[in-house]
C-alpha atoms as a printed R data frame, in Angstrom:
    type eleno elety resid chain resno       x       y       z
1   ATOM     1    CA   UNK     A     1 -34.838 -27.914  -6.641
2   ATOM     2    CA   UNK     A     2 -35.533 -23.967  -7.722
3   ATOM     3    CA   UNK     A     3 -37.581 -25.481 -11.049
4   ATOM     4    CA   UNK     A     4 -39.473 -27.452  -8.262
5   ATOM     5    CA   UNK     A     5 -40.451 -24.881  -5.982
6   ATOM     6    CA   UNK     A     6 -41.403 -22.837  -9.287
7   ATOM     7    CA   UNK     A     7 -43.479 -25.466 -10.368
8   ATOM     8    CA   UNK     A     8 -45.666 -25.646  -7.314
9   ATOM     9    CA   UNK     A     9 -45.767 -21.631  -7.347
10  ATOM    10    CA   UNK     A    10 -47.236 -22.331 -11.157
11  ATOM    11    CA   UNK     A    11 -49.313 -25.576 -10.035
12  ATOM    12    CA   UNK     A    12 -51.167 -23.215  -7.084
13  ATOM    13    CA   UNK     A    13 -51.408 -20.111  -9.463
14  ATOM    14    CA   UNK     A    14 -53.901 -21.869 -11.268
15  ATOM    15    CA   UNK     A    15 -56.149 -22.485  -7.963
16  ATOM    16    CA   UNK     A    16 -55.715 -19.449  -6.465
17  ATOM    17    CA   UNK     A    17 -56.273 -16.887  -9.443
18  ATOM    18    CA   UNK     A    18 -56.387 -13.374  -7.215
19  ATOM    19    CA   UNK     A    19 -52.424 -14.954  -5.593
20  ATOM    20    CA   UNK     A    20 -50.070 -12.734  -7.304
21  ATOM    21    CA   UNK     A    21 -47.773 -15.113  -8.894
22  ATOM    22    CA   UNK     A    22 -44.846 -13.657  -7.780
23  ATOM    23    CA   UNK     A    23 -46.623 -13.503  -3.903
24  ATOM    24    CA   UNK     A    24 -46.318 -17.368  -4.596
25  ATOM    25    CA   UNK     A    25 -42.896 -17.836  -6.184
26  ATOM    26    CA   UNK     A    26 -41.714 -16.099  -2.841
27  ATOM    27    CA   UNK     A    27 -43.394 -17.616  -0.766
28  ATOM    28    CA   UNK     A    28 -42.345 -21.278  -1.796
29  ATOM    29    CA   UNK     A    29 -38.825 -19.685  -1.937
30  ATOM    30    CA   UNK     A    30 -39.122 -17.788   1.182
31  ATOM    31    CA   UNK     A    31 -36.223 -20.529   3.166
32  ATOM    32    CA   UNK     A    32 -33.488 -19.918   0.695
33  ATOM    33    CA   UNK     A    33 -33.950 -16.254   0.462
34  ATOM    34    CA   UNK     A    34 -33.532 -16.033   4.207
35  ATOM    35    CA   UNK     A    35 -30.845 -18.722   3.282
36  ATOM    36    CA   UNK     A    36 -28.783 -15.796   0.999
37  ATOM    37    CA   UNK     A    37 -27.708 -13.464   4.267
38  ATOM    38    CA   UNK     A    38 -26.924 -16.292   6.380
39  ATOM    39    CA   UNK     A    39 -25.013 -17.856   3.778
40  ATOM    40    CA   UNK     A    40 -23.107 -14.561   2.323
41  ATOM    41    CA   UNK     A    41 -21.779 -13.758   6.312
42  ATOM    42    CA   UNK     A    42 -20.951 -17.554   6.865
43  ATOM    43    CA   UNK     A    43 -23.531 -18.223   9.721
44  ATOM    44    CA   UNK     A    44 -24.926 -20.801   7.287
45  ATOM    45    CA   UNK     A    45 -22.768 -22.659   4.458
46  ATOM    46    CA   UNK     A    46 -22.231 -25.071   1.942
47  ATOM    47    CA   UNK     A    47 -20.443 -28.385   1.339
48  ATOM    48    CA   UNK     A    48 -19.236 -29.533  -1.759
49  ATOM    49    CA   UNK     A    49 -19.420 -33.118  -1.835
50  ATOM    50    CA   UNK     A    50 -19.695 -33.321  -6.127
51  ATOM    51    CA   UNK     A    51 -17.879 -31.786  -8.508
52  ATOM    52    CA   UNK     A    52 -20.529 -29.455 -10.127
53  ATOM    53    CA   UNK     A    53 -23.718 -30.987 -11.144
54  ATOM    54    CA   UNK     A    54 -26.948 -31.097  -9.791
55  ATOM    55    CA   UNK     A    55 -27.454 -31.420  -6.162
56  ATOM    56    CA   UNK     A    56 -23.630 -31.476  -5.304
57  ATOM    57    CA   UNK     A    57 -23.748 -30.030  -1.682
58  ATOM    58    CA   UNK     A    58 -24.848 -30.476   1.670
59  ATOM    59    CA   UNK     A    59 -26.267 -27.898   2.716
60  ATOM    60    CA   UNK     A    60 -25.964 -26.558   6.275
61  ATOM    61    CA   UNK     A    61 -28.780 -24.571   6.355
62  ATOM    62    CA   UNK     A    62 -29.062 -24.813  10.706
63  ATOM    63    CA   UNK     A    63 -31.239 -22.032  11.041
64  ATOM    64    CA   UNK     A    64 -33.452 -21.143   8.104
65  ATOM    65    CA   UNK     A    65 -34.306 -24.909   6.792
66  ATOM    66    CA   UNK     A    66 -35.046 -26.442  10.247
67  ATOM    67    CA   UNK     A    67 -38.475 -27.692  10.376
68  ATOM    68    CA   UNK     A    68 -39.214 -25.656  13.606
69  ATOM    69    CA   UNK     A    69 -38.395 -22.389  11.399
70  ATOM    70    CA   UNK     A    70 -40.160 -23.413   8.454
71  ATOM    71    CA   UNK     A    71 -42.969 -24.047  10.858
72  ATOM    72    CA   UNK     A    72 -43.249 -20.494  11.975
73  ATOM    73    CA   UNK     A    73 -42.469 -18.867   9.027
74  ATOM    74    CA   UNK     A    74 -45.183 -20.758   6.935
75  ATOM    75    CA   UNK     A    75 -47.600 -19.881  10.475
76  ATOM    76    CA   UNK     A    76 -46.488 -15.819   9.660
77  ATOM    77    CA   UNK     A    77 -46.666 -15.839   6.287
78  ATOM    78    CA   UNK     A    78 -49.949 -17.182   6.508
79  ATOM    79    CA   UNK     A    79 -51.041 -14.807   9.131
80  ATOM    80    CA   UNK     A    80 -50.059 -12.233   7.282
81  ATOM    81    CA   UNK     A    81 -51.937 -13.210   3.827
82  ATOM    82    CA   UNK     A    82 -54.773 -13.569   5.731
83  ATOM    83    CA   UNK     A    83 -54.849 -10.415   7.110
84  ATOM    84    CA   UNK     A    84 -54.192  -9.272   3.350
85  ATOM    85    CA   UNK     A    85 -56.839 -11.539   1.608
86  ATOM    86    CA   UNK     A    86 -58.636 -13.710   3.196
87  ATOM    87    CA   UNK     A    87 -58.597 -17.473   5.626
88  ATOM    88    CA   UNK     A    88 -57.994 -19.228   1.963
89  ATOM    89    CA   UNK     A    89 -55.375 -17.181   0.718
90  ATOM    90    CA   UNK     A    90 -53.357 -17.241   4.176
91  ATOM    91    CA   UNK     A    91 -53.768 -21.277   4.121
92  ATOM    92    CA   UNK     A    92 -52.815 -21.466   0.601
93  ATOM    93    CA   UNK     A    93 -49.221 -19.044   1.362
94  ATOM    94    CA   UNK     A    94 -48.706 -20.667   4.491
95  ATOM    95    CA   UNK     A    95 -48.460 -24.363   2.757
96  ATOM    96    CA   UNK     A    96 -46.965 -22.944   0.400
97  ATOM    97    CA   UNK     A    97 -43.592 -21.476   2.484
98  ATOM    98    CA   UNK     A    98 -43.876 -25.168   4.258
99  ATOM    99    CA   UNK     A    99 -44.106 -26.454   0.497
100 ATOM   100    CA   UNK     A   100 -40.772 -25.734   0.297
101 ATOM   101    CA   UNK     A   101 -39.255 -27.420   3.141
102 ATOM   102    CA   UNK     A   102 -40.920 -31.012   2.016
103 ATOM   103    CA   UNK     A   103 -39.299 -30.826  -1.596
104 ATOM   104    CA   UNK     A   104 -36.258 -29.882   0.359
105 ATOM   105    CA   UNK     A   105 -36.877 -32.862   2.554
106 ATOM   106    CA   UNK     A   106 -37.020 -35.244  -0.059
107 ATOM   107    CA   UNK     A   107 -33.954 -34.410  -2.068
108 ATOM   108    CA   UNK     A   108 -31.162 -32.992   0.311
109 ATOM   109    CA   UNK     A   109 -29.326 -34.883   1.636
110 ATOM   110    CA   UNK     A   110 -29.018 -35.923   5.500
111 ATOM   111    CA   UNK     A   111 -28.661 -32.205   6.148
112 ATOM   112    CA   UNK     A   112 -32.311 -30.607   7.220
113 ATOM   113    CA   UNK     A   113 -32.335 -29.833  11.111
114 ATOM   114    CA   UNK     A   114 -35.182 -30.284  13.788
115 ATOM   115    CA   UNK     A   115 -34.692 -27.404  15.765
116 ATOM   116    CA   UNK     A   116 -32.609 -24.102  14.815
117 ATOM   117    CA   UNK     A   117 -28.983 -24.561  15.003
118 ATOM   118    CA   UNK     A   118 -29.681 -28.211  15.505
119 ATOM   119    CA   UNK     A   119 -30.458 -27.626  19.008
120 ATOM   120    CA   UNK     A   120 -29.718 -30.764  20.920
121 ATOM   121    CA   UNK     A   121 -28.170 -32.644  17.701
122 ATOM   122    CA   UNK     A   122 -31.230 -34.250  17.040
123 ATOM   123    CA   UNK     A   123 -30.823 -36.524  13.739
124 ATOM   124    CA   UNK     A   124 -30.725 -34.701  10.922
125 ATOM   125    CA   UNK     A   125 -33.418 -35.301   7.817
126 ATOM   126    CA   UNK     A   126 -33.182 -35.675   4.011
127 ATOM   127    CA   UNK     A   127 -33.913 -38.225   2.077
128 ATOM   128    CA   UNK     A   128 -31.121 -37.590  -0.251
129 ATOM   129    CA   UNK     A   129 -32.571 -38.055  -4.125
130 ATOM   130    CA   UNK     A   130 -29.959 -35.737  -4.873
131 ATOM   131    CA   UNK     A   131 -27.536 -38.451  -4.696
132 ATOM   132    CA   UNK     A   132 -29.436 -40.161  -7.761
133 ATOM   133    CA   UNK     A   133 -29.858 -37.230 -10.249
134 ATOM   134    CA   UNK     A   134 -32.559 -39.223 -12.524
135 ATOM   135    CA   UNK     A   135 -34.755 -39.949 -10.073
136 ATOM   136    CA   UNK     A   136 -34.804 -36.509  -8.742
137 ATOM   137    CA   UNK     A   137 -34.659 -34.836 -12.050
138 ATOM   138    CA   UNK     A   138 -37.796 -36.668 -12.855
139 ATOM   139    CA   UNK     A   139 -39.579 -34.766  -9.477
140 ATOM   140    CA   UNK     A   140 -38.423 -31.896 -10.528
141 ATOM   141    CA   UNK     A   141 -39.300 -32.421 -14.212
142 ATOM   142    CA   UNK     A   142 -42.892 -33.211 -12.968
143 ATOM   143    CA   UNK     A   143 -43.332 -30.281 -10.948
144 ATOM   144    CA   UNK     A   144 -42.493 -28.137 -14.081
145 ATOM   145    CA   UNK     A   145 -45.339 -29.822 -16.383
146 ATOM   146    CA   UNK     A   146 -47.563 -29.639 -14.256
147 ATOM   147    CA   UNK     A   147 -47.274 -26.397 -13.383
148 ATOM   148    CA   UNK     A   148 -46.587 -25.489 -17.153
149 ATOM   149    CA   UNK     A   149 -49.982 -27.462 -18.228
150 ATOM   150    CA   UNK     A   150 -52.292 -25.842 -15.054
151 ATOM   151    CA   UNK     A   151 -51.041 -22.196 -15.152
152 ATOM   152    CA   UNK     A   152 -50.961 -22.004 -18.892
153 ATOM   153    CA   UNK     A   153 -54.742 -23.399 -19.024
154 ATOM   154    CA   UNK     A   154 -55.699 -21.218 -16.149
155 ATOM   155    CA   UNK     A   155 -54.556 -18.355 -18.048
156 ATOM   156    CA   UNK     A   156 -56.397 -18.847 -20.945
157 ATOM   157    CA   UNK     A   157 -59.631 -19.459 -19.247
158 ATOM   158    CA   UNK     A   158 -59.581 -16.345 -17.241
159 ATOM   159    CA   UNK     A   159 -58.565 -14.877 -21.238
160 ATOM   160    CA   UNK     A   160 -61.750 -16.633 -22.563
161 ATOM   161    CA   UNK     A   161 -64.018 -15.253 -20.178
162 ATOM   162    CA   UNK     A   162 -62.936 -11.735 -20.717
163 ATOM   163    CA   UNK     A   163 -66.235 -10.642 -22.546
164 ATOM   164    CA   UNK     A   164 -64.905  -6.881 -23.601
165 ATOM   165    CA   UNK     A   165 -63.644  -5.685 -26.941
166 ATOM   166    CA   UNK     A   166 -60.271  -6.759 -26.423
167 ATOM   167    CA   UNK     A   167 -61.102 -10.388 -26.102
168 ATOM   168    CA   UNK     A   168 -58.955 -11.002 -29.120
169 ATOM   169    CA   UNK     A   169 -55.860  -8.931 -27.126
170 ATOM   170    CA   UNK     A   170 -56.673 -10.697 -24.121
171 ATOM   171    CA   UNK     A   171 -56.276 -14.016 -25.216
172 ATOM   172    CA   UNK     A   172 -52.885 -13.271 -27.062
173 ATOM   173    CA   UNK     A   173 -51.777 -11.615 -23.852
174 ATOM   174    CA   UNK     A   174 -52.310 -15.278 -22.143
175 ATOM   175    CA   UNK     A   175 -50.823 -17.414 -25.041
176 ATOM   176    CA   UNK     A   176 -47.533 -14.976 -24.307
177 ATOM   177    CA   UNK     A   177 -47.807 -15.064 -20.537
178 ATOM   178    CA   UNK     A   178 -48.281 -19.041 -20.441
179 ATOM   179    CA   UNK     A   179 -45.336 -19.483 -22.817
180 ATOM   180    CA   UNK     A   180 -42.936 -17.478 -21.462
181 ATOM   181    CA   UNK     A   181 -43.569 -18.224 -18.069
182 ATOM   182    CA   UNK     A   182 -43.281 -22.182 -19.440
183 ATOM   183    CA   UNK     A   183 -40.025 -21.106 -20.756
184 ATOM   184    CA   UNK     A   184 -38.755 -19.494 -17.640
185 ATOM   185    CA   UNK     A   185 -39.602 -22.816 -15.789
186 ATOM   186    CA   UNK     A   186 -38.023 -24.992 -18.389
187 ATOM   187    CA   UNK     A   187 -34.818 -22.770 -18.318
188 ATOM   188    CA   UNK     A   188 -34.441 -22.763 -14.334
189 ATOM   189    CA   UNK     A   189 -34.749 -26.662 -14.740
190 ATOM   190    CA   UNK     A   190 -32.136 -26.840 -17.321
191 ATOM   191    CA   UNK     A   191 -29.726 -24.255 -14.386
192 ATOM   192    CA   UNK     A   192 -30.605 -26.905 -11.453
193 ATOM   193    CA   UNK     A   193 -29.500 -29.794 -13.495
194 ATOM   194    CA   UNK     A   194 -26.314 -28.007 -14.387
195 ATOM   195    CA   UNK     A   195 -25.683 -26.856 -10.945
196 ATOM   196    CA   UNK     A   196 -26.051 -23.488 -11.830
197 ATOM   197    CA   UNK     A   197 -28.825 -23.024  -9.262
C-alpha cells in the first residue's frame, strides 16, 4: 500500500500548497519508517503467507502499527507542525500520519494491534483486501489518480498565477514536476503489485 499512502501525500499536496510534499510523503509513511529499525533488529517481523506478490505477509508490526501508537504519533506530529506552521497545517500532518494506519486497516490482514505489543491480546484488526489483490489494487489504483489528477492541476495553477517574466519557465517547470511525480506514483504502484514494496 506505499502507492496508496503516496497518493494521499499527492491528493493533500494539492490542499495544502505551503506542505512541503515530502513533509507529507513522511508523514503518511511515518509507521513503516519507525517499522524499518524494529523490523531490521527483529523486535517487529514479517510472515510470509504468499509466495511473492502483492500483499503476501502478515505483518507483525506490535508496536509501531497499533492504533494506540498511531494515535500519539499523528497527536505529535501534529503538535509539532503546528508549532511550525500553523492549527491547519498541524491538523492536516496529524491526519495525515493517522492516514496511514486506516489504509493499513483496510488491507492487512488480521494483523493491526490495539495497544503496543498487543497488550492484553485484544483482537487484532485488518480487514484483509490483501487477500483479494483486484479489489485492493483498485484502492490503491484510485489513490494514485487522484492524487496524479489533483497535484498535477494544483501545480499548474500555482504556475498560471505566477505573473513574472518567467511565466513561460514556470509553467514548464510544473508540466515536468506533475509528470514526473505522476510517474514516480505509477512506478511505486507497479513495485506494490509485484511485491517489491
Amino acid at each position: 500500500m506505499f502507492a496508496g499512502h503516496f497518493g494521499l501525500a499527492a491528493a493533500v499536496k494539492s490542499k495544502s500548497p505551503e506542505l512541503p510534499l515530502w513533509t507529507l510523503i513522511v508523514a503518511t509513511q511515518l509507521l513503516d519508517v519507525l517499522f524499518v529499525p524494529l523490523y531490521v533488529s527483529g523486535i517487529e517481523t514479517l510472515e510470509i503467507v504468499d509466495q511473492g506478490g502483492y500483499g503476501h505477509a502478515i505483518i507483525h508490526a506490535d508496536y509501531t502499527h497499533s492504533l494506540l501508537v498511531a494515535l500519539v504519533l499523528s497527536l505529535v506530529a501534529g503538535w509539532y507542525a503546528l508549532k511550525k506552521w500553523n492549527k491547519r497545517n498541524g491538523i492536516v500532518i496529524g491526519a495525515m500520519v493517522f492516514s496511514h494506519w486506516i489504509l493499513d486497516l483496510l488491507v492487512h490482514r488480521v494483523d493491526l494491534p490495539i495497544l503496543p505489543g498487543n497488550l492484553g491480546d485484544l483482537p487484532l484488526l485488518g480487514f484483509s483486501l490483501w487477500k483479494y489483490p483486484a479489489i485492493s489494487i483498485m484502492l490503491e489504483v484510485l489513490l494514485i489518480a487522484l492524487g496524479i489528477v489533483l497535484y498535477f492541476r494544483s501545480v499548474i495553477a500555482r504556475a498560471r498565477m505566477n505573473t513574472s517574466s518567467n511565466h513561460k519557465n514556470s509553467l514548464n517547470k510544473a508540466y515536468t514536476a506533475g509528470i514526473v511525480f505522476g510517474g514516480l506514483l505509477i512506478l511505486s504502484l507497479i513495485t506494490d503489485i509485484l511485491g517489491l514494496g
